[in-house]
PDB file of C-alpha atoms in Angstrom:
ATOM      1  CA  UNK A  28       0.009   0.016   0.002  1.00  0.00           C
ATOM      2  CA  UNK A  29       1.308   3.392  -0.904  1.00  0.00           C
ATOM      3  CA  UNK A  30      -0.250   6.038   1.522  1.00  0.00           C
ATOM      4  CA  UNK A  31      -0.351   9.590   0.352  1.00  0.00           C
ATOM      5  CA  UNK A  32      -2.092  12.570   2.107  1.00  0.00           C
ATOM      6  CA  UNK A  33      -4.078  14.757  -0.359  1.00  0.00           C
ATOM      7  CA  UNK A  34      -5.035  18.309   0.393  1.00  0.00           C
ATOM      8  CA  UNK A  35      -7.267  20.347  -1.983  1.00  0.00           C
ATOM      9  CA  UNK A  36      -4.751  23.193  -1.899  1.00  0.00           C
ATOM     10  CA  UNK A  37      -2.081  20.820  -3.320  1.00  0.00           C
ATOM     11  CA  UNK A  38      -4.175  18.851  -5.787  1.00  0.00           C
ATOM     12  CA  UNK A  39      -1.913  20.093  -8.693  1.00  0.00           C
ATOM     13  CA  UNK A  40       1.120  18.852  -6.834  1.00  0.00           C
ATOM     14  CA  UNK A  41      -0.373  15.425  -6.311  1.00  0.00           C
ATOM     15  CA  UNK A  42      -1.469  15.380 -10.027  1.00  0.00           C
ATOM     16  CA  UNK A  43       2.152  15.956 -10.998  1.00  0.00           C
ATOM     17  CA  UNK A  44       3.258  13.133  -8.596  1.00  0.00           C
ATOM     18  CA  UNK A  45       0.677  10.821 -10.131  1.00  0.00           C
ATOM     19  CA  UNK A  46       1.917  11.525 -13.653  1.00  0.00           C
ATOM     20  CA  UNK A  47       5.451  10.488 -12.757  1.00  0.00           C
ATOM     21  CA  UNK A  48       4.134   7.483 -10.673  1.00  0.00           C
ATOM     22  CA  UNK A  49       2.311   6.180 -13.900  1.00  0.00           C
ATOM     23  CA  UNK A  50       5.472   6.750 -15.963  1.00  0.00           C
ATOM     24  CA  UNK A  51       7.507   4.671 -13.484  1.00  0.00           C
ATOM     25  CA  UNK A  52       5.020   2.087 -12.424  1.00  0.00           C
ATOM     26  CA  UNK A  53       2.286   1.894 -15.028  1.00  0.00           C
ATOM     27  CA  UNK A  54      -1.377   2.902 -14.840  1.00  0.00           C
ATOM     28  CA  UNK A  55      -2.321   0.463 -12.080  1.00  0.00           C
ATOM     29  CA  UNK A  56      -3.273   2.713  -9.058  1.00  0.00           C
ATOM     30  CA  UNK A  57      -4.828  -0.101  -6.976  1.00  0.00           C
ATOM     31  CA  UNK A  58      -1.843   0.166  -4.460  1.00  0.00           C
ATOM     32  CA  UNK A  59      -2.556   3.893  -3.729  1.00  0.00           C
ATOM     33  CA  UNK A  60      -4.238   4.745  -0.346  1.00  0.00           C
ATOM     34  CA  UNK A  61      -5.177   8.367  -0.795  1.00  0.00           C
ATOM     35  CA  UNK A  62      -5.955   9.914   2.539  1.00  0.00           C
ATOM     36  CA  UNK A  63      -8.039  13.163   1.869  1.00  0.00           C
ATOM     37  CA  UNK A  64      -7.619  15.928   4.398  1.00  0.00           C
ATOM     38  CA  UNK A  65     -10.812  17.703   3.357  1.00  0.00           C
ATOM     39  CA  UNK A  66     -14.048  17.145   1.387  1.00  0.00           C
ATOM     40  CA  UNK A  67     -12.949  19.156  -1.594  1.00  0.00           C
ATOM     41  CA  UNK A  68     -10.207  16.615  -2.302  1.00  0.00           C
ATOM     42  CA  UNK A  69     -12.865  14.095  -3.096  1.00  0.00           C
ATOM     43  CA  UNK A  70     -14.034  16.115  -6.036  1.00  0.00           C
ATOM     44  CA  UNK A  71     -10.481  16.808  -7.250  1.00  0.00           C
ATOM     45  CA  UNK A  72      -9.502  13.199  -7.230  1.00  0.00           C
ATOM     46  CA  UNK A  73     -12.682  12.196  -9.121  1.00  0.00           C
ATOM     47  CA  UNK A  74     -11.494  14.364 -12.042  1.00  0.00           C
ATOM     48  CA  UNK A  75      -8.180  12.349 -12.000  1.00  0.00           C
ATOM     49  CA  UNK A  76     -10.265   9.039 -11.967  1.00  0.00           C
ATOM     50  CA  UNK A  77      -9.372   8.304  -8.399  1.00  0.00           C
ATOM     51  CA  UNK A  78     -11.132   8.430  -5.073  1.00  0.00           C
ATOM     52  CA  UNK A  79     -10.287   9.002  -1.529  1.00  0.00           C
ATOM     53  CA  UNK A  80      -9.988   6.155   0.909  1.00  0.00           C
ATOM     54  CA  UNK A  81     -13.219   5.834   2.839  1.00  0.00           C
ATOM     55  CA  UNK A  82     -11.393   3.920   5.599  1.00  0.00           C
ATOM     56  CA  UNK A  83      -8.695   6.298   6.145  1.00  0.00           C
ATOM     57  CA  UNK A  84     -11.060   9.306   5.799  1.00  0.00           C
ATOM     58  CA  UNK A  85     -13.217   7.972   8.550  1.00  0.00           C
ATOM     59  CA  UNK A  86     -10.216   7.279  10.701  1.00  0.00           C
ATOM     60  CA  UNK A  87      -9.010  10.747  10.151  1.00  0.00           C
ATOM     61  CA  UNK A  88     -12.069  12.477  11.151  1.00  0.00           C
ATOM     62  CA  UNK A  89     -13.538  10.126  13.810  1.00  0.00           C
ATOM     63  CA  UNK A  90     -13.898  12.656  16.699  1.00  0.00           C
ATOM     64  CA  UNK A  91     -14.284   9.886  19.194  1.00  0.00           C
ATOM     65  CA  UNK A  92     -10.969   8.341  18.306  1.00  0.00           C
ATOM     66  CA  UNK A  93      -8.929  11.014  16.652  1.00  0.00           C
ATOM     67  CA  UNK A  94      -7.396  14.292  17.830  1.00  0.00           C
ATOM     68  CA  UNK A  95      -7.193  15.558  14.333  1.00  0.00           C
ATOM     69  CA  UNK A  96      -9.076  18.763  13.763  1.00  0.00           C
ATOM     70  CA  UNK A  97      -7.911  19.763  10.253  1.00  0.00           C
ATOM     71  CA  UNK A  98      -4.960  21.697  11.454  1.00  0.00           C
ATOM     72  CA  UNK A  99      -1.449  20.996   9.955  1.00  0.00           C
ATOM     73  CA  UNK A 100      -0.081  21.188  13.471  1.00  0.00           C
ATOM     74  CA  UNK A 101      -1.267  17.640  14.231  1.00  0.00           C
ATOM     75  CA  UNK A 102      -1.626  16.071  10.809  1.00  0.00           C
ATOM     76  CA  UNK A 103       1.692  14.279  11.374  1.00  0.00           C
ATOM     77  CA  UNK A 104       0.231  12.990  14.633  1.00  0.00           C
ATOM     78  CA  UNK A 105      -2.765  11.575  12.713  1.00  0.00           C
ATOM     79  CA  UNK A 106      -0.572  10.136   9.950  1.00  0.00           C
ATOM     80  CA  UNK A 107       1.251   8.179  12.626  1.00  0.00           C
ATOM     81  CA  UNK A 108      -1.929   6.894  14.038  1.00  0.00           C
ATOM     82  CA  UNK A 109      -2.909   5.610  10.624  1.00  0.00           C
ATOM     83  CA  UNK A 110       0.466   3.943  10.044  1.00  0.00           C
ATOM     84  CA  UNK A 111       0.111   2.068  13.302  1.00  0.00           C
ATOM     85  CA  UNK A 112      -3.526   1.129  12.484  1.00  0.00           C
ATOM     86  CA  UNK A 113      -2.473  -0.468   9.102  1.00  0.00           C
ATOM     87  CA  UNK A 114       0.712  -2.046  10.442  1.00  0.00           C
ATOM     88  CA  UNK A 115      -1.383  -3.876  13.148  1.00  0.00           C
ATOM     89  CA  UNK A 116      -3.591  -5.190  10.401  1.00  0.00           C
ATOM     90  CA  UNK A 117      -0.513  -6.753   8.739  1.00  0.00           C
ATOM     91  CA  UNK A 118      -0.341  -4.227   5.895  1.00  0.00           C
ATOM     92  CA  UNK A 119       3.107  -3.137   4.603  1.00  0.00           C
ATOM     93  CA  UNK A 120       3.243   0.532   3.781  1.00  0.00           C
ATOM     94  CA  UNK A 121       5.061   3.019   1.562  1.00  0.00           C
ATOM     95  CA  UNK A 122       4.620   6.593   2.795  1.00  0.00           C
ATOM     96  CA  UNK A 123       5.321   9.134   0.108  1.00  0.00           C
ATOM     97  CA  UNK A 124       4.963  12.952   0.175  1.00  0.00           C
ATOM     98  CA  UNK A 125       3.571  14.436  -2.975  1.00  0.00           C
ATOM     99  CA  UNK A 126       6.815  16.389  -3.613  1.00  0.00           C
ATOM    100  CA  UNK A 127       8.749  12.973  -3.407  1.00  0.00           C
ATOM    101  CA  UNK A 128       8.734  12.410  -7.139  1.00  0.00           C
ATOM    102  CA  UNK A 129       9.053   8.824  -8.322  1.00  0.00           C
ATOM    103  CA  UNK A 130      11.558   9.005 -11.223  1.00  0.00           C
ATOM    104  CA  UNK A 131      11.740   5.207 -11.490  1.00  0.00           C
ATOM    105  CA  UNK A 132      10.088   2.184 -10.148  1.00  0.00           C
ATOM    106  CA  UNK A 133      11.188   1.622  -6.495  1.00  0.00           C
ATOM    107  CA  UNK A 134       9.632  -1.753  -6.073  1.00  0.00           C
ATOM    108  CA  UNK A 135      12.423  -3.941  -7.370  1.00  0.00           C
ATOM    109  CA  UNK A 136      14.968  -2.422  -4.845  1.00  0.00           C
ATOM    110  CA  UNK A 137      12.348  -2.535  -1.984  1.00  0.00           C
ATOM    111  CA  UNK A 138      11.602  -6.242  -2.657  1.00  0.00           C
ATOM    112  CA  UNK A 139      15.343  -6.894  -2.803  1.00  0.00           C
ATOM    113  CA  UNK A 140      16.070  -5.491   0.645  1.00  0.00           C
ATOM    114  CA  UNK A 141      12.744  -6.233   2.278  1.00  0.00           C
ATOM    115  CA  UNK A 142      12.606  -9.921   1.406  1.00  0.00           C
ATOM    116  CA  UNK A 143      16.292 -11.020   0.952  1.00  0.00           C
ATOM    117  CA  UNK A 144      19.274 -11.119   3.252  1.00  0.00           C
ATOM    118  CA  UNK A 145      22.046  -8.503   2.684  1.00  0.00           C
ATOM    119  CA  UNK A 146      25.750  -8.625   3.319  1.00  0.00           C
ATOM    120  CA  UNK A 147      27.580  -5.472   4.430  1.00  0.00           C
ATOM    121  CA  UNK A 148      30.674  -4.527   6.421  1.00  0.00           C
ATOM    122  CA  UNK A 149      30.188  -3.152   9.858  1.00  0.00           C
ATOM    123  CA  UNK A 150      32.895  -0.669  11.011  1.00  0.00           C
ATOM    124  CA  UNK A 151      33.290  -0.591  14.792  1.00  0.00           C
ATOM    125  CA  UNK A 152      34.369   2.702  16.270  1.00  0.00           C
ATOM    126  CA  UNK A 153      35.090   4.214  19.713  1.00  0.00           C
ATOM    127  CA  UNK A 154      35.786   7.921  20.375  1.00  0.00           C
ATOM    128  CA  UNK A 155      36.352   8.561  16.798  1.00  0.00           C
ATOM    129  CA  UNK A 156      38.950   5.674  16.280  1.00  0.00           C
ATOM    130  CA  UNK A 157      38.295   2.535  14.055  1.00  0.00           C
ATOM    131  CA  UNK A 158      38.544  -0.522  16.284  1.00  0.00           C
ATOM    132  CA  UNK A 159      37.872  -2.963  13.485  1.00  0.00           C
ATOM    133  CA  UNK A 160      35.401  -4.295  11.039  1.00  0.00           C
ATOM    134  CA  UNK A 161      33.442  -7.391  10.214  1.00  0.00           C
ATOM    135  CA  UNK A 162      31.369  -8.648   7.337  1.00  0.00           C
ATOM    136  CA  UNK A 163      27.849  -9.535   8.524  1.00  0.00           C
ATOM    137  CA  UNK A 164      24.824 -11.076   6.896  1.00  0.00           C
ATOM    138  CA  UNK A 165      21.675  -9.145   7.777  1.00  0.00           C
ATOM    139  CA  UNK A 166      18.104 -10.434   7.673  1.00  0.00           C
ATOM    140  CA  UNK A 167      15.531  -8.694   5.401  1.00  0.00           C
ATOM    141  CA  UNK A 168      14.951  -5.176   6.363  1.00  0.00           C
ATOM    142  CA  UNK A 169      11.814  -3.976   8.160  1.00  0.00           C
ATOM    143  CA  UNK A 170      12.351  -0.309   7.161  1.00  0.00           C
ATOM    144  CA  UNK A 171      13.829   1.227   4.002  1.00  0.00           C
ATOM    145  CA  UNK A 172      13.950   4.946   3.720  1.00  0.00           C
ATOM    146  CA  UNK A 173      15.417   7.734   1.751  1.00  0.00           C
ATOM    147  CA  UNK A 174      18.007   9.980   3.405  1.00  0.00           C
ATOM    148  CA  UNK A 175      17.430  13.369   4.924  1.00  0.00           C
ATOM    149  CA  UNK A 176      19.342  16.222   6.684  1.00  0.00           C
ATOM    150  CA  UNK A 177      16.618  16.751   9.369  1.00  0.00           C
ATOM    151  CA  UNK A 178      16.887  16.600  12.397  1.00  0.00           C
ATOM    152  CA  UNK A 179      20.098  18.516  12.139  1.00  0.00           C
ATOM    153  CA  UNK A 180      21.748  17.196  15.347  1.00  0.00           C
ATOM    154  CA  UNK A 181      21.306  13.568  14.315  1.00  0.00           C
ATOM    155  CA  UNK A 182      22.485  14.421  10.656  1.00  0.00           C
ATOM    156  CA  UNK A 183      25.734  15.726  12.211  1.00  0.00           C
ATOM    157  CA  UNK A 184      25.914  12.736  14.370  1.00  0.00           C
ATOM    158  CA  UNK A 185      25.135  10.014  11.768  1.00  0.00           C
ATOM    159  CA  UNK A 186      25.757  11.647   8.421  1.00  0.00           C
ATOM    160  CA  UNK A 187      22.139  11.123   7.347  1.00  0.00           C
ATOM    161  CA  UNK A 188      18.701  10.673   8.866  1.00  0.00           C
ATOM    162  CA  UNK A 189      15.707   8.589   7.975  1.00  0.00           C
ATOM    163  CA  UNK A 190      13.337  10.520   5.647  1.00  0.00           C
ATOM    164  CA  UNK A 191       9.605  10.239   6.125  1.00  0.00           C
ATOM    165  CA  UNK A 192       8.932  11.738   2.775  1.00  0.00           C
ATOM    166  CA  UNK A 193       9.638   8.378   1.227  1.00  0.00           C
ATOM    167  CA  UNK A 194       9.792   5.307   3.481  1.00  0.00           C
ATOM    168  CA  UNK A 195       8.904   1.717   3.233  1.00  0.00           C
ATOM    169  CA  UNK A 196       7.629   0.000   6.451  1.00  0.00           C
ATOM    170  CA  UNK A 197       7.071  -3.751   6.739  1.00  0.00           C
ATOM    171  CA  UNK A 198       4.395  -4.950   9.141  1.00  0.00           C
ATOM    172  CA  UNK A 199       6.321  -6.764  11.815  1.00  0.00           C
ATOM    173  CA  UNK A 200       6.381  -6.850  15.666  1.00  0.00           C
ATOM    174  CA  UNK A 201       9.413  -4.507  15.621  1.00  0.00           C
ATOM    175  CA  UNK A 202       7.780  -1.903  13.344  1.00  0.00           C
ATOM    176  CA  UNK A 203       4.536  -2.031  15.263  1.00  0.00           C
ATOM    177  CA  UNK A 204       6.370  -1.494  18.475  1.00  0.00           C
ATOM    178  CA  UNK A 205       8.541   1.235  17.037  1.00  0.00           C
ATOM    179  CA  UNK A 206       5.789   3.263  15.426  1.00  0.00           C
ATOM    180  CA  UNK A 207       3.346   2.770  18.348  1.00  0.00           C
ATOM    181  CA  UNK A 208       5.973   4.443  20.636  1.00  0.00           C
ATOM    182  CA  UNK A 209       6.504   7.101  18.098  1.00  0.00           C
ATOM    183  CA  UNK A 210       2.691   7.728  17.814  1.00  0.00           C
ATOM    184  CA  UNK A 211       2.588   7.960  21.736  1.00  0.00           C
ATOM    185  CA  UNK A 212       5.543  10.388  21.950  1.00  0.00           C
ATOM    186  CA  UNK A 213       3.969  12.614  19.250  1.00  0.00           C
ATOM    187  CA  UNK A 214       0.651  12.748  21.071  1.00  0.00           C
ATOM    188  CA  UNK A 215       2.440  13.903  24.139  1.00  0.00           C
ATOM    189  CA  UNK A 216       4.328  16.504  22.106  1.00  0.00           C
ATOM    190  CA  UNK A 217       1.004  17.834  20.628  1.00  0.00           C
ATOM    191  CA  UNK A 218      -0.395  18.088  24.110  1.00  0.00           C
ATOM    192  CA  UNK A 219       2.637  19.962  25.310  1.00  0.00           C
ATOM    193  CA  UNK A 220       2.642  22.239  22.279  1.00  0.00           C
ATOM    194  CA  UNK A 221      -1.104  22.899  22.446  1.00  0.00           C
ATOM    195  CA  UNK A 222      -0.916  23.749  26.215  1.00  0.00           C
ATOM    196  CA  UNK A 223       2.133  26.063  25.799  1.00  0.00           C
ATOM    197  CA  UNK A 224       4.306  23.614  27.735  1.00  0.00           C
ATOM    198  CA  UNK A 225       6.722  23.197  24.739  1.00  0.00           C
ATOM    199  CA  UNK A 226       7.480  25.221  21.591  1.00  0.00           C
ATOM    200  CA  UNK A 227       8.276  22.116  19.615  1.00  0.00           C
ATOM    201  CA  UNK A 228       5.590  20.987  17.140  1.00  0.00           C
ATOM    202  CA  UNK A 229       4.904  17.384  16.547  1.00  0.00           C
ATOM    203  CA  UNK A 230       7.051  16.230  13.716  1.00  0.00           C
ATOM    204  CA  UNK A 231       7.064  12.506  12.508  1.00  0.00           C
ATOM    205  CA  UNK A 232      10.600  12.660  11.046  1.00  0.00           C
ATOM    206  CA  UNK A 233      11.936  14.146  14.233  1.00  0.00           C
ATOM    207  CA  UNK A 234      10.048  11.641  16.288  1.00  0.00           C
ATOM    208  CA  UNK A 235      11.086   8.567  14.324  1.00  0.00           C
ATOM    209  CA  UNK A 236      14.720   9.368  14.334  1.00  0.00           C
ATOM    210  CA  UNK A 237      15.008  10.213  17.968  1.00  0.00           C
ATOM    211  CA  UNK A 238      13.223   7.028  18.770  1.00  0.00           C
ATOM    212  CA  UNK A 239      15.863   5.113  16.734  1.00  0.00           C
ATOM    213  CA  UNK A 240      18.481   6.971  18.741  1.00  0.00           C
ATOM    214  CA  UNK A 241      16.803   6.025  22.052  1.00  0.00           C
ATOM    215  CA  UNK A 242      16.808   2.344  20.932  1.00  0.00           C
ATOM    216  CA  UNK A 243      20.608   2.612  20.250  1.00  0.00           C
ATOM    217  CA  UNK A 244      20.559   1.996  16.446  1.00  0.00           C
ATOM    218  CA  UNK A 245      24.062   1.042  15.180  1.00  0.00           C
ATOM    219  CA  UNK A 246      24.936   2.095  11.592  1.00  0.00           C
ATOM    220  CA  UNK A 247      27.260  -0.074   9.654  1.00  0.00           C
ATOM    221  CA  UNK A 248      28.926   2.910   8.095  1.00  0.00           C
ATOM    222  CA  UNK A 249      30.109   5.622  10.566  1.00  0.00           C
ATOM    223  CA  UNK A 250      30.815   7.876   7.571  1.00  0.00           C
ATOM    224  CA  UNK A 251      27.327   7.633   6.256  1.00  0.00           C
ATOM    225  CA  UNK A 252      26.609  10.568   3.809  1.00  0.00           C
ATOM    226  CA  UNK A 253      23.241  12.053   2.938  1.00  0.00           C
ATOM    227  CA  UNK A 254      24.336  12.787  -0.505  1.00  0.00           C
ATOM    228  CA  UNK A 255      25.782   9.404  -1.386  1.00  0.00           C
ATOM    229  CA  UNK A 256      22.533   7.748  -1.875  1.00  0.00           C
ATOM    230  CA  UNK A 257      23.402   5.303  -4.690  1.00  0.00           C
ATOM    231  CA  UNK A 258      24.489   2.663  -2.173  1.00  0.00           C
ATOM    232  CA  UNK A 259      22.403   1.531   0.749  1.00  0.00           C
ATOM    233  CA  UNK A 260      23.605   1.974   4.429  1.00  0.00           C
ATOM    234  CA  UNK A 261      22.355  -0.425   7.018  1.00  0.00           C
ATOM    235  CA  UNK A 262      21.279   0.055  10.662  1.00  0.00           C
ATOM    236  CA  UNK A 263      20.674  -2.544  13.316  1.00  0.00           C
ATOM    237  CA  UNK A 264      18.746  -2.316  16.614  1.00  0.00           C
ATOM    238  CA  UNK A 265      19.225  -5.106  19.165  1.00  0.00           C
ATOM    239  CA  UNK A 266      16.049  -5.586  21.132  1.00  0.00           C
ATOM    240  CA  UNK A 267      16.120  -7.647  24.352  1.00  0.00           C
TER     241      UNK A 267
END
């Protein structure tokens, strides 16, 4: 499932994304889960021969279960709620922003790393010095993401961050636990922001990367570079 949030103000941006998607992946749009943020989006998508997801739309605006009130301040909180909902149902997800243009079909690479083992070299360092390295075989990946600079402190620490503008998430006990914790963290951030306890707005990319830090992710390459994106880098989290 490819989950995309659609806003009536940015329908033209989505139409552009859709044109590139069809060039890269063909005209089959059955994988698209289009989450409309307002009623006007329904009409706009109909002109493109598409429709909003009734399920996601109901989840988005269910006042008994959702804190979403149509404001961009908490749309990222709601997106994370939806991610957790679908992961719990056993559905693998690709989250794609409408400005993350698909210039080629990503599915061959995603299938390669999500369902096959990978071999990479882990470089062990301490206090900036290389202690040694080892070649390891890794299990199939639960998360595959593009690179980002944000959040800045972690970019400077790691060399690149996980980008939520294009990310594949496999439904697994690990990802359900991770994104559920992220969802709880973001709900708390929204409460603190709304009540003037904190000036930090909820941000899913911020929340995901800092949760990876809390869970002591180890990157195989200590010199990971956000701009060297032709070769994958691998991260491991050891859960007790």
